[in-house]
Coordinates of C-alpha atoms in Angstrom, one line a residue:
X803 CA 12.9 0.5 16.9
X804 CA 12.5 3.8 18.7
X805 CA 15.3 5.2 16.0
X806 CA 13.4 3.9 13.0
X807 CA 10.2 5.2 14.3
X808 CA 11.8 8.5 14.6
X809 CA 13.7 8.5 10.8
X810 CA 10.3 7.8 9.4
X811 CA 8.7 10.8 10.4
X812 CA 11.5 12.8 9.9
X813 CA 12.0 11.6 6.6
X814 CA 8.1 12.3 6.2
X815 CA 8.5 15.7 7.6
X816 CA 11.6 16.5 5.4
X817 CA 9.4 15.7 2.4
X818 CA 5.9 17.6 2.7
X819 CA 6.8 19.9 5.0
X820 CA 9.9 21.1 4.6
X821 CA 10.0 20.6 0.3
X822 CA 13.3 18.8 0.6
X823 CA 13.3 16.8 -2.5
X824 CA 12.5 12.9 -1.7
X825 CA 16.0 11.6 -3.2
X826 CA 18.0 13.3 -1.1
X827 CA 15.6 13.5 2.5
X828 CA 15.5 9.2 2.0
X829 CA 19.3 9.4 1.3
X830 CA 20.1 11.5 4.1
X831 CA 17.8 9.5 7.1
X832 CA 18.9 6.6 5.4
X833 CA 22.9 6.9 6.0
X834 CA 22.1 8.5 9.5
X835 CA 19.6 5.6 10.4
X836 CA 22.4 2.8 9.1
X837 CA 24.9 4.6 11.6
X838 CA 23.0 4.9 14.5
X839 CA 21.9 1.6 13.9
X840 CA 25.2 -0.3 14.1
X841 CA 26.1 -0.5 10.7
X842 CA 30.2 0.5 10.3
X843 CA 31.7 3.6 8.9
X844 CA 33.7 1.3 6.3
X845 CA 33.6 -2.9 5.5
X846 CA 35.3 -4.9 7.8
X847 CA 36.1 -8.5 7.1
X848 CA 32.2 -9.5 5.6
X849 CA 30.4 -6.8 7.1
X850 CA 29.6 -3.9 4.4
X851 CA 30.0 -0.4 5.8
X852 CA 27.4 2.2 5.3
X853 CA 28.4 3.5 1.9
X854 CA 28.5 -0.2 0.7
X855 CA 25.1 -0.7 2.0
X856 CA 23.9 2.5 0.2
X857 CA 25.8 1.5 -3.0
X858 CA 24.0 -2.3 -2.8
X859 CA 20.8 -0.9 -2.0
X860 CA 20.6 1.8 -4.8
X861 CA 21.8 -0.9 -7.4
X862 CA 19.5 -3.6 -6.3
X863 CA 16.5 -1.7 -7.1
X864 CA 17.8 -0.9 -10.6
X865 CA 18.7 -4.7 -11.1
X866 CA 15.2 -5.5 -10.2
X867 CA 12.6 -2.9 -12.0
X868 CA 15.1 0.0 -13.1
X869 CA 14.8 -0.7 -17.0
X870 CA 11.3 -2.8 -16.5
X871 CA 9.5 1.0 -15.4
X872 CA 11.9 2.4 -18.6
X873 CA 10.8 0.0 -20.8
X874 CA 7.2 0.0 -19.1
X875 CA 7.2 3.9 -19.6
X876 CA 7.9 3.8 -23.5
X877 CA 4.9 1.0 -24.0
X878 CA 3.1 3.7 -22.4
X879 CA 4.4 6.5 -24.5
X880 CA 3.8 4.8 -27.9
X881 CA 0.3 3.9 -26.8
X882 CA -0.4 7.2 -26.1
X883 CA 1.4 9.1 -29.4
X884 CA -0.7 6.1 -31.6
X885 CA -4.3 6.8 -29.9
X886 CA -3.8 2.8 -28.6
X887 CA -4.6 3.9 -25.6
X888 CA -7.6 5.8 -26.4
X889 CA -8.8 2.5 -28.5
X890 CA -8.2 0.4 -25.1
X891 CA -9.7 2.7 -23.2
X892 CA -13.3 2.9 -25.5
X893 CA -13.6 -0.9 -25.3
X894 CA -12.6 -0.9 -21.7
X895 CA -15.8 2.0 -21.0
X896 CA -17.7 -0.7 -23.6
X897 CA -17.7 -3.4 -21.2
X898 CA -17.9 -2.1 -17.8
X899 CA -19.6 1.1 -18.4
X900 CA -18.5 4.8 -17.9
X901 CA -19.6 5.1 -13.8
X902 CA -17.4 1.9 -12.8
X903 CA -13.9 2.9 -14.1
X904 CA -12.3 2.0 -10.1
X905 CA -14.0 -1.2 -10.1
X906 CA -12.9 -1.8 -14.1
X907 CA -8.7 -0.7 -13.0
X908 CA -9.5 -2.7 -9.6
X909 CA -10.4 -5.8 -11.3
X910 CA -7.9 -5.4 -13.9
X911 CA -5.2 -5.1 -11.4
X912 CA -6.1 -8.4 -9.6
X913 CA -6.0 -10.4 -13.0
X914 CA -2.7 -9.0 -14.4
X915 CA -1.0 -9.4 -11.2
X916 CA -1.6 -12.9 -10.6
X917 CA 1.5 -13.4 -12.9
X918 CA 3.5 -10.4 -13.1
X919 CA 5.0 -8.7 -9.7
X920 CA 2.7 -5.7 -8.9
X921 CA 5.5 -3.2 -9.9
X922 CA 5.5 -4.0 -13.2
X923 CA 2.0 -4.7 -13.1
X924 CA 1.3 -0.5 -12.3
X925 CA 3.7 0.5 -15.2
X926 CA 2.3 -1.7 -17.9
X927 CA -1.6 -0.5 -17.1
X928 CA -1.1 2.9 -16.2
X929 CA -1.7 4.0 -19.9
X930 CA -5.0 2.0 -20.0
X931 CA -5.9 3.5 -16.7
X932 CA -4.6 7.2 -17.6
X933 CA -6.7 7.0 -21.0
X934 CA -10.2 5.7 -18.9
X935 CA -9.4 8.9 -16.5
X936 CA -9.6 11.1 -19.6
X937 CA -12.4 9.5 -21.2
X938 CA -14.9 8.7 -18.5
X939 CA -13.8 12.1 -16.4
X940 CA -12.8 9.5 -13.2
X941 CA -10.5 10.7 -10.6
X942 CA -7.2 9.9 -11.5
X943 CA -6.0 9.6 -7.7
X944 CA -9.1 6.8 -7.1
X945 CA -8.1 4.9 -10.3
X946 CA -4.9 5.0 -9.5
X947 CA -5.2 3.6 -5.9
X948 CA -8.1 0.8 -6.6
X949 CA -5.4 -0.3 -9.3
X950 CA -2.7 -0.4 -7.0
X951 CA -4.1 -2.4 -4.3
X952 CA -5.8 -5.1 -7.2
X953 CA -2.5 -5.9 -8.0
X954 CA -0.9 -5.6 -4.8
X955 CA -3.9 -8.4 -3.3
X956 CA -2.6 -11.0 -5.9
X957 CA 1.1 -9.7 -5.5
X958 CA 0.7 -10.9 -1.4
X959 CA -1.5 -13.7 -1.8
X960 CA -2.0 -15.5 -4.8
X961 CA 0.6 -18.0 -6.2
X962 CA 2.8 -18.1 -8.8
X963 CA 3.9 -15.1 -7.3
X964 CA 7.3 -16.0 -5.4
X965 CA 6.4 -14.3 -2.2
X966 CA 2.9 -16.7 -1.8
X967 CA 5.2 -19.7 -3.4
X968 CA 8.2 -19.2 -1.3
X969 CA 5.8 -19.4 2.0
X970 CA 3.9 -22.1 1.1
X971 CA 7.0 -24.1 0.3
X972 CA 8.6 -23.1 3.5
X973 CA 5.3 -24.0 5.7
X974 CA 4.2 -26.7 4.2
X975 CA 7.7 -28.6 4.3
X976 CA 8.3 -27.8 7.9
X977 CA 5.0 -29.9 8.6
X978 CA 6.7 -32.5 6.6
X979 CA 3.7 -32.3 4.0
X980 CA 3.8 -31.6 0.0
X981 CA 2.7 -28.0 -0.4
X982 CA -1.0 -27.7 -1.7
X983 CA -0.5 -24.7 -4.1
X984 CA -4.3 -25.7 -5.6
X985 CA -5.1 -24.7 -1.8
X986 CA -3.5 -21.8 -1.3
X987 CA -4.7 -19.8 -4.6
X988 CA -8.4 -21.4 -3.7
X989 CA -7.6 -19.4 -0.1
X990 CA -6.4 -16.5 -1.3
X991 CA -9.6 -15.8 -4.4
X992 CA -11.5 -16.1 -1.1
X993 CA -9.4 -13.8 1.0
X994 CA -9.1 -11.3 -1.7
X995 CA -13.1 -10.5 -1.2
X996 CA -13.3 -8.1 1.9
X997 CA -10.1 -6.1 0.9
X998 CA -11.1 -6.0 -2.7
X999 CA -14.5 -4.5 -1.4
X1000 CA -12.4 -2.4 1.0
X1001 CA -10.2 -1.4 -1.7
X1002 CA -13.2 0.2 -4.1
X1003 CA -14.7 2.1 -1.2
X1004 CA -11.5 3.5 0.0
X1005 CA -10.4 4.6 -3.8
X1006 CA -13.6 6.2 -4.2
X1007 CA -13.3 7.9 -1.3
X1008 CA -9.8 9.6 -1.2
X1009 CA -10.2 10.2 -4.5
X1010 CA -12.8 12.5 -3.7
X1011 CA -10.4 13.8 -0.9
X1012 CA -7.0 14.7 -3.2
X1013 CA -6.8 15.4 -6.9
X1014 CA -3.2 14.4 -9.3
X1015 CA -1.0 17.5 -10.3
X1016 CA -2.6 17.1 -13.8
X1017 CA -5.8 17.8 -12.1
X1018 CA -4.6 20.3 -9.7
X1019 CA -3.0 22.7 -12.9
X1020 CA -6.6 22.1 -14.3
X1021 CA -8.6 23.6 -11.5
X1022 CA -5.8 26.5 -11.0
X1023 CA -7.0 27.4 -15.1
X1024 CA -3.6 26.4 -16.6
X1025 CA -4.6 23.4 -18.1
X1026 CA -3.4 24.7 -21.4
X1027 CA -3.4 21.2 -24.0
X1028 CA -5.2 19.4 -21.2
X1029 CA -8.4 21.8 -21.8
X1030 CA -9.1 19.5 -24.9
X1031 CA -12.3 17.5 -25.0
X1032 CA -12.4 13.3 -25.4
X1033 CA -14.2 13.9 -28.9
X1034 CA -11.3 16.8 -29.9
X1035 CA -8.5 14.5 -28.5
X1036 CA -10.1 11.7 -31.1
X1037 CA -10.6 13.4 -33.9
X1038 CA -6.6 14.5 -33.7
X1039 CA -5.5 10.9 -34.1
X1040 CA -7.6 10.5 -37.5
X1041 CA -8.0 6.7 -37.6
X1042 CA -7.7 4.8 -34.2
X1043 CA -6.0 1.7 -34.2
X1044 CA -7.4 -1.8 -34.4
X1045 CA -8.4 -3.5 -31.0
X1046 CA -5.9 -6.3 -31.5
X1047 CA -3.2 -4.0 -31.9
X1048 CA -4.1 -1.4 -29.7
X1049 CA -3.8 -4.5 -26.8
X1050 CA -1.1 -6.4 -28.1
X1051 CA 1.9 -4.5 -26.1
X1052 CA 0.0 -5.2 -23.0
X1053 CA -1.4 -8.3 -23.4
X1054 CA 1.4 -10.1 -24.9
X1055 CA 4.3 -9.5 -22.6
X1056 CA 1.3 -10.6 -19.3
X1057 CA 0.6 -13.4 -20.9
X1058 CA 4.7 -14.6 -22.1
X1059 CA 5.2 -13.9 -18.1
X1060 CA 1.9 -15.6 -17.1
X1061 CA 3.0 -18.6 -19.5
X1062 CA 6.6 -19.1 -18.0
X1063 CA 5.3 -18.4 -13.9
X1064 CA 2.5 -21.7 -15.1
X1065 CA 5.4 -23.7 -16.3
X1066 CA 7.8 -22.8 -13.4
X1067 CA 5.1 -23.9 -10.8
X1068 CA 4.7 -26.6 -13.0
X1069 CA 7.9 -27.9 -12.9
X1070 CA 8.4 -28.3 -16.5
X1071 CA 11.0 -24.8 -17.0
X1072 CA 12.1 -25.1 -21.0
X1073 CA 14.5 -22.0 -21.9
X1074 CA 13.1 -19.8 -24.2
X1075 CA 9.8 -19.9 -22.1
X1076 CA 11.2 -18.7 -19.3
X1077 CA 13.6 -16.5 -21.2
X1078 CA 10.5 -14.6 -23.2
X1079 CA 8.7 -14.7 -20.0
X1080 CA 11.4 -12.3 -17.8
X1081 CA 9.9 -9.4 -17.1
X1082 CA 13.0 -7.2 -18.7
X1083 CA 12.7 -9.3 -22.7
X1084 CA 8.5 -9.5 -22.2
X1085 CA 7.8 -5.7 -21.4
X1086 CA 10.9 -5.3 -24.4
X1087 CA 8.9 -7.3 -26.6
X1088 CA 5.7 -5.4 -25.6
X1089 CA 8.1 -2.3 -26.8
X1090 CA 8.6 -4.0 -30.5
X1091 CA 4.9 -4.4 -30.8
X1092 CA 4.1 -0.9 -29.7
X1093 CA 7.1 0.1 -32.2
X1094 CA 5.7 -1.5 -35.2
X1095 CA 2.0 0.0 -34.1
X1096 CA 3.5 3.4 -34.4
X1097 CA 5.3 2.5 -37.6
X1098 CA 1.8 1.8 -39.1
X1099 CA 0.3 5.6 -38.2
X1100 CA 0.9 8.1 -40.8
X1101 CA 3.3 10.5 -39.8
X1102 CA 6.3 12.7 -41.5
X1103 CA 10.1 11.3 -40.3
X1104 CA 9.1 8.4 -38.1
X1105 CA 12.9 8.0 -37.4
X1106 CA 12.9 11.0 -35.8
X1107 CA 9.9 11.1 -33.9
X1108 CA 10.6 8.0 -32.3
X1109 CA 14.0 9.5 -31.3
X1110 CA 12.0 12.7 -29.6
X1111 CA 9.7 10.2 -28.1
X1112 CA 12.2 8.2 -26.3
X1113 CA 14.6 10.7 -25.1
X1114 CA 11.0 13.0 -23.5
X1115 CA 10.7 9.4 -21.9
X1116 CA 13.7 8.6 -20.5
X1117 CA 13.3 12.8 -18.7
X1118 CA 10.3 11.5 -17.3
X1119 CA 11.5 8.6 -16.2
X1120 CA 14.8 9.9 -14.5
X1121 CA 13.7 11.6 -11.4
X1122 CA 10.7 8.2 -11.0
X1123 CA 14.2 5.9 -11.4
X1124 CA 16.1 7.8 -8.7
X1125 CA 13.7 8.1 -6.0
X1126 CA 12.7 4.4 -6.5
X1127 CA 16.4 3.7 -5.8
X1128 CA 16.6 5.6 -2.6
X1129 CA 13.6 4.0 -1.3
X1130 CA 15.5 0.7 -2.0
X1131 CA 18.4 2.1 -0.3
X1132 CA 16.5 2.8 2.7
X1133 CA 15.1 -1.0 3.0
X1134 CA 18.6 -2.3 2.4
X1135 CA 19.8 0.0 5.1
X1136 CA 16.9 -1.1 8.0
X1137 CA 17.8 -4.9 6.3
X1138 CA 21.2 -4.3 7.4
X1139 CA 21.0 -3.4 11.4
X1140 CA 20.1 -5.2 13.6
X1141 CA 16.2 -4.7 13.6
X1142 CA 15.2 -7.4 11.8
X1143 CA 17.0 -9.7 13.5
X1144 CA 15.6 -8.4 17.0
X1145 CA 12.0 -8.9 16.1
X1146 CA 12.6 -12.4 14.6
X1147 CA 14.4 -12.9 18.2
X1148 CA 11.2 -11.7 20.1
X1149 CA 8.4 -13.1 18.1
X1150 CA 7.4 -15.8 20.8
X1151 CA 6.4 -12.6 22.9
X1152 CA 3.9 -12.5 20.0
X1153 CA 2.8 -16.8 19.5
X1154 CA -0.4 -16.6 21.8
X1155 CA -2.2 -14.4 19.0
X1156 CA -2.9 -17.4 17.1
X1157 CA -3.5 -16.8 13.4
X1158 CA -3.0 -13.0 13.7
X1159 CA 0.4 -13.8 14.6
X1160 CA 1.4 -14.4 11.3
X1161 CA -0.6 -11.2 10.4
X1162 CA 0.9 -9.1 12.6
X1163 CA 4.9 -10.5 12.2
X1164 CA 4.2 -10.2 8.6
X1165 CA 3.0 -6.6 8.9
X1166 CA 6.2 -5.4 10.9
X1167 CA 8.8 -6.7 9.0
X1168 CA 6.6 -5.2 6.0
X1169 CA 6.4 -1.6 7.4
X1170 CA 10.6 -2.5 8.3
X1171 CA 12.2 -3.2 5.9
X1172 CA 9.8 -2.5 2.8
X1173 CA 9.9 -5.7 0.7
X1174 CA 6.6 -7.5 0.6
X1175 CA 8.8 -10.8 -0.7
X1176 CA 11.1 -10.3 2.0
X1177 CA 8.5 -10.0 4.7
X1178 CA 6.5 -13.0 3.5
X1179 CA 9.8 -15.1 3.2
X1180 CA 11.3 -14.2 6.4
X1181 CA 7.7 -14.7 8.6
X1182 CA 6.9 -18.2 6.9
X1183 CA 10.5 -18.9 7.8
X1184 CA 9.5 -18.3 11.5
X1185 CA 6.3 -19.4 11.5
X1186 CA 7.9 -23.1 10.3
X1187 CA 8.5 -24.6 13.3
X1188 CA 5.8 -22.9 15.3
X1189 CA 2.4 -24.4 13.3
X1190 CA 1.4 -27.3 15.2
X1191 CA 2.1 -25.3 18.7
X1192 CA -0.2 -22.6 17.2
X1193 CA -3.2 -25.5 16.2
X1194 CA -1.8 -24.4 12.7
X1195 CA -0.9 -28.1 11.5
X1196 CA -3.6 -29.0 8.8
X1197 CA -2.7 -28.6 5.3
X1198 CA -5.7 -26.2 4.9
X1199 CA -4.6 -24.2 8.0
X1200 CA -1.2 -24.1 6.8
X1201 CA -2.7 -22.4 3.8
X1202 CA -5.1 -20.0 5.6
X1203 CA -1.6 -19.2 7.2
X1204 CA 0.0 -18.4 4.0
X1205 CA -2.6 -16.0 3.4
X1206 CA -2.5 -14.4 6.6
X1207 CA 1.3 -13.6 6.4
X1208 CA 0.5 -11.8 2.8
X1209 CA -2.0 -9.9 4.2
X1210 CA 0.5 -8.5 6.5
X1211 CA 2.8 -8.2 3.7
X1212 CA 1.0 -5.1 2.4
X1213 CA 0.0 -3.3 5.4
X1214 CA 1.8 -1.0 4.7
X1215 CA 3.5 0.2 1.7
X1216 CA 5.5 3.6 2.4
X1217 CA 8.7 5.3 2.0
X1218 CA 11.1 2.1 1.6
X1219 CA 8.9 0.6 -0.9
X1220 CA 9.4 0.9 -4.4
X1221 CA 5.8 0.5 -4.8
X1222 CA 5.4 3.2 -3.2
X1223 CA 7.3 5.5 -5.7
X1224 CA 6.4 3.8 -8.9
X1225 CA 2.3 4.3 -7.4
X1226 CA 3.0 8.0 -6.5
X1227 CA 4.8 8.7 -9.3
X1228 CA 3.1 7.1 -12.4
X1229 CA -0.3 8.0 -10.7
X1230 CA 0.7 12.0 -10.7
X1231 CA 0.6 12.5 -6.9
X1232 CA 2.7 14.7 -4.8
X1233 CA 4.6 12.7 -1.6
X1234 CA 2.0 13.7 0.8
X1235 CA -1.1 13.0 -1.0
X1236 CA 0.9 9.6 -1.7
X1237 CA 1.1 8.8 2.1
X1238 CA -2.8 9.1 2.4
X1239 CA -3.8 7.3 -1.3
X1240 CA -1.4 4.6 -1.2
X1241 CA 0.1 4.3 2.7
X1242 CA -3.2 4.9 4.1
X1243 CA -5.0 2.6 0.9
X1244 CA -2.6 -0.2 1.8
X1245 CA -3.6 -0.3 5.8
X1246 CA -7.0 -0.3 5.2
X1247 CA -7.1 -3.6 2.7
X1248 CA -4.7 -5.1 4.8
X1249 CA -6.9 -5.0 7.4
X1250 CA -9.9 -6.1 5.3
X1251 CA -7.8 -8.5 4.0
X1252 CA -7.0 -9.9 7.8
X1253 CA -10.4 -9.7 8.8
X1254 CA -11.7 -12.2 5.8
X1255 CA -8.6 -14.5 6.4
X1256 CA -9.9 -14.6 10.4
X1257 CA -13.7 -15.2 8.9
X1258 CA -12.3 -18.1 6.6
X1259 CA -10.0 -19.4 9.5
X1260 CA -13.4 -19.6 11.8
X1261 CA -15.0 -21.9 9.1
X1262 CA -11.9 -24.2 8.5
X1263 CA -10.3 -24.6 12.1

């Protein structure tokens, strides 16, 4: 614990102080933490060595959202080079008005993540929330955190996520009850008040605080293209794009995934549901819509600018790609010693906190090891057999439960969270403003989010 304390703020210090570049500081305390951690120098029988741990951890993350932010990035680029995302944004000011554009991303994040893992969530709405910035003058760094935590509320606590599912299921059978999803997504809409409230205030308020790079090379007077009014910026694109269309590679690929999440939890799975509805073929077919949007605009050599389009992408998305990875390597590295294993051995030193328990066992494997999945998994998997010693064993305290361990689930997001990088990256921040927008953001709605699931728990017990 002491060593993983220590490799944080190293790896912290390596970053903003020192200007080491991120890949390589998280590589470096990541390979030095696995050693000193136990982990061998090479496999022996079942048990990986450290460059096997590296190699699994680095690969994993690209399994899991490597070409979903590629694909997610392109969406984003096609909206832009159509004026789509201008459209969006102009119906988006329409209906929530100009001064609320955190509350219009926060709210928008809490919906879309309901289906779709938070991740991908932040990739697919970032060119909404990127055109609102420029046309409502909002601080990029505030819309970009009250985003982030919307979806990352629904992400922790609201089924059909699998984190929220996986506990339920796990609680729920070892009280030898049938899980009460209805329950647990009526607990968690109610738990989601406080840190939603939480949430706006602290987006508002850091964003006043820290300012993107974009905004940064505006103050410094080398804002070059970016010195471009709204109005200028529309009259450039002729023609805006229908509504319909301008929403259509969004909307379509949340609701395929939205559709095949219902009929999962449902129990009724039929193939090409659940095939269209994978995050990797819906954001893809959210790329064929944007592809025949800017096949419509009129433009010289379309072949060609679609070429110049993706390959500028795929350079932005590069350096985004390999951080992410080595923030994954670092959670598969702290997975892989011992730790993990320690605090699930010593979590009865922790039972007499009652429902905070599961906040706070939540919250350290969270803060560990870096997956909010894993953490909610493994802490429902130890909470099991302790409900009814707790006073946890009613089905509507077994879901107040479930809540409490996805509140700990995102407090907090750093370093060995992909989150992390996709947030920090997509929303233009350097590291260290992303420690105190999105470390700092997550801490203070998980809080909020524990003190609401206590207030609930008062009124239920």
């Amino acid at each position: 614990m002491i060593a993983f304390i220590l490799a944080i703020i190293i790896m912290i210090l390596a970053i903003s102080k020192y200007n080491i570049h991120p890949f390589l500081s998280i590589l470096t305390v990541s390979v030095i933490f696995g050693i000193i951690g136990g982990i061998p120098l090479v496999k022996t029988g079942k048990v990986l060595g450290i460059a096997d741990v590296v190699s699994a951890g680095f690969a994993g993350t690209f399994n899991s959202i490597g070409i979903v932010i590629i694909m997610g990035a392109l969406v984003g680029a096609l909206l832009e080079k159509t004026g789509a995302a201008l459209k969006m944004a102009d119906c988006v000011v329409r209906l929530v008005g100009k001064n609320n554009t955190s509350l219009a991303v926060l709210i928008m994040g809490w919906i879309v993540s309901i289906p779709v893992f938070c991740d991908s969530g932040f990739v697919i709405l970032n060119p909404i929330r990127k055109a609102l910035v420029r046309r409502t003058h909002a601080s990029g760094v505030a819309t970009a955190v009250a985003m982030s935590m919307g979806l990352y509320i629904t992400h922790c606590f609201i089924p059909p996520t699998p984190g929220p599912i996986a506990a339920a299921n796990t609680i729920y059978e070892g009280m030898q009850m049938d899980t009460n999803l209805i329950l647990v997504i009526a607990m968690g809409a109610c738990a989601s008040i406080l840190p939603m409230i939480a949430a706006y205030f602290y987006a508002n308020y850091i964003g006043g605080k820290i300012k993107t790079k974009e905004e940064k090379t505006m103050e410094a007077g080398e804002a070059g293209e970016m010195t471009e009014t709204y109005e200028e910026l529309m009259k450039s694109y002729g023609e805006l794009p229908s509504a319909f269309m301008s929403f259509a590679p969004i909307i379509v690929p949340i609701l395929l995934m939205a559709l095949s999440s219902a009929m999962n939890m449902a129990g009724n799975k039929i193939p090409i549901v659940t095939f269209l509805g994978t995050p990797i073929i819906a954001i893809s077919v959210g790329v064929l819509l944007g592809i025949l949007l800017f096949a419509s605009r009129p433009m010289e050599d379309k072949a060609k600018a679609f070429y110049e389009l993706t390959n500028e992408t795929l350079k932005v998305c590069g350096p985004i790609l390999f951080i992410t990875a080595a923030g994954g390597v670092l959670g598969k590295v702290i997975a892989s010693t011992n730790m993990v294993a320690f605090i699930k051995a010593n979590s009865t030193t922790l039972a007499g906190l009652g429902i905070f328990f599961p906040f706070i066992l939540s919250a350290i494997l969270k803060t560990a090891q870096g997956s909010s999945t894993v953490a909610i998994t493994t802490t429902a998997g130890i909470m099991a057999p302790l409900m009814t010693t707790l006073g946890l064993g009613t089905p509507i305290l077994a879901a107040v439960t479930v809540i409490a361990i996805g509140a700990g689930a995102m407090t907090v997001s750093h370093a060995n969270d992909s989150y992390f990088w996709v947030v920090t990256n997509f929303g233009d921040m350097e590291v260290q403003d992303g420690y105190r927008a999105q470390t700092f953001g997550t801490f203070v709605t998980g809080l909020a989010a524990m003190l609401n699931v206590y207030i609930i728990y008062l009124f239920v017990r």
